[in-house]
Coordinates of C-alpha atoms in Angstrom, one line a residue:
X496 CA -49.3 -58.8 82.1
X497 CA -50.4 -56.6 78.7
X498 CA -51.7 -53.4 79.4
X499 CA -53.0 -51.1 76.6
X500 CA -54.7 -48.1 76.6
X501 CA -57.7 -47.6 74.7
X502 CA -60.7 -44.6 74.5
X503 CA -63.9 -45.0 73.5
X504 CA -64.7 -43.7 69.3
X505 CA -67.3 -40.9 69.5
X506 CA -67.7 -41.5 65.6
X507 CA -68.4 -44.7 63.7
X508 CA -68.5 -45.4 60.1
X509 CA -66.2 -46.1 57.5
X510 CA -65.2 -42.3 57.3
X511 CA -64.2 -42.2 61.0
X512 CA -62.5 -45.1 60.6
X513 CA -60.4 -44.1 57.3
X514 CA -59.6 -40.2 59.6
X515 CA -58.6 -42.9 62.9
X516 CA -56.2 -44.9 60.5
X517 CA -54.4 -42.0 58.8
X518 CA -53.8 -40.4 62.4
X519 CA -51.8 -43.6 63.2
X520 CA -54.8 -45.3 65.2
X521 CA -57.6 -48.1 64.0
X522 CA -60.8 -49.2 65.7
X523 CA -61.5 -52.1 67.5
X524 CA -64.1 -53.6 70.0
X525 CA -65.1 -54.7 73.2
X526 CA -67.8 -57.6 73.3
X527 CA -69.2 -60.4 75.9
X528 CA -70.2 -60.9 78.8
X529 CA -73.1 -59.2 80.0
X530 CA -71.9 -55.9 79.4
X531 CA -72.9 -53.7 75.9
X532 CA -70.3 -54.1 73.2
X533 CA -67.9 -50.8 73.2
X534 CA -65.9 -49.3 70.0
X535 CA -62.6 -48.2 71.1
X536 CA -59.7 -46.6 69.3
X537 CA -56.0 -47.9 69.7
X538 CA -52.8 -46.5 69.1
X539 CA -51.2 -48.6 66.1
X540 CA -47.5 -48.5 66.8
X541 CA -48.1 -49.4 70.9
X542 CA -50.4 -52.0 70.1
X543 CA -48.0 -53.5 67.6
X544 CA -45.3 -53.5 70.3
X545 CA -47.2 -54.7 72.6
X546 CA -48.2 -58.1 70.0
X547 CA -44.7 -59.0 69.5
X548 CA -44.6 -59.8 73.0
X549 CA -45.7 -63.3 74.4
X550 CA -48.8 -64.2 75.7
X551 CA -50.3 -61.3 73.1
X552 CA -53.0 -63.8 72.0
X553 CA -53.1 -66.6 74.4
X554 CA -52.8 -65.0 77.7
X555 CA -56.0 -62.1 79.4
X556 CA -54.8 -58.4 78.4
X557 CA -55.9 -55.6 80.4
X558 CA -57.5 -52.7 78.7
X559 CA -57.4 -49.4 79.9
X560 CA -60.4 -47.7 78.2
X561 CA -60.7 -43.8 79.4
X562 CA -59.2 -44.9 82.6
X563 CA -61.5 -47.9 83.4
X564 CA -59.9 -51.2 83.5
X565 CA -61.2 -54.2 81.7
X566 CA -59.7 -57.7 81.1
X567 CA -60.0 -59.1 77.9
X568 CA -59.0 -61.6 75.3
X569 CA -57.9 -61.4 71.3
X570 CA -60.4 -62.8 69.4
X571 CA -59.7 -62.0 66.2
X572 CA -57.1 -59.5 64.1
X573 CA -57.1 -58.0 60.7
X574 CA -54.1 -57.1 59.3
X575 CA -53.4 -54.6 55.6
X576 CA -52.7 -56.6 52.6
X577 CA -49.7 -56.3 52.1
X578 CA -48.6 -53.4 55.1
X579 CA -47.4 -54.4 58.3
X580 CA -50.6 -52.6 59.7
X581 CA -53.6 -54.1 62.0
X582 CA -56.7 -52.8 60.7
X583 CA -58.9 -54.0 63.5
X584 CA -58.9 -56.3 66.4
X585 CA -62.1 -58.1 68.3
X586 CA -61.3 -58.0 72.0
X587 CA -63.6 -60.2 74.0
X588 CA -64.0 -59.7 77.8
X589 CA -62.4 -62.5 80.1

């Protein structure tokens, strides 16, 4: 099983997103169920390891958001242009 950790973003806009990206992290979020959505921050270069591995986007992926587990699927990724980056990813709960 996939585990990554996560913590929630205290800021949101495009600003805080730009100062998350250049820190080597990106922002992403948690939605479904009948639980509020949650923005989260991810490291880049674990999440990236952890999508070359199978299962990434087919298989339930625990996430460890400040210490609180939640399972949850990929539902959609954005990716740079032309970097091997992820910009973004839409986690929706299992």
């Amino acid at each position: 099983m996939i585990t990554i950790k996560a913590e929630a973003r205290k800021e949101q806009g495009k600003g805080a997103s730009r100062r998350l990206r250049q820190a080597g992290k990106f922002p992403a979020i948690v939605y479904g169920g009948s639980e509020a959505p949650i923005s989260i921050e991810l490291d880049h270069d674990s999440v990236k390891n952890q999508e070359l591995k199978e299962g990434f986007y087919g298989e339930v992926v625990t996430l460890s958001i400040d210490g609180k587990e939640t399972k949850v699927k990929v539902q959609a990724v954005q990716r740079h242009p032309f970097k091997p980056k992820l910009t973004h990813i839409d986690f929706i709960r299992a």
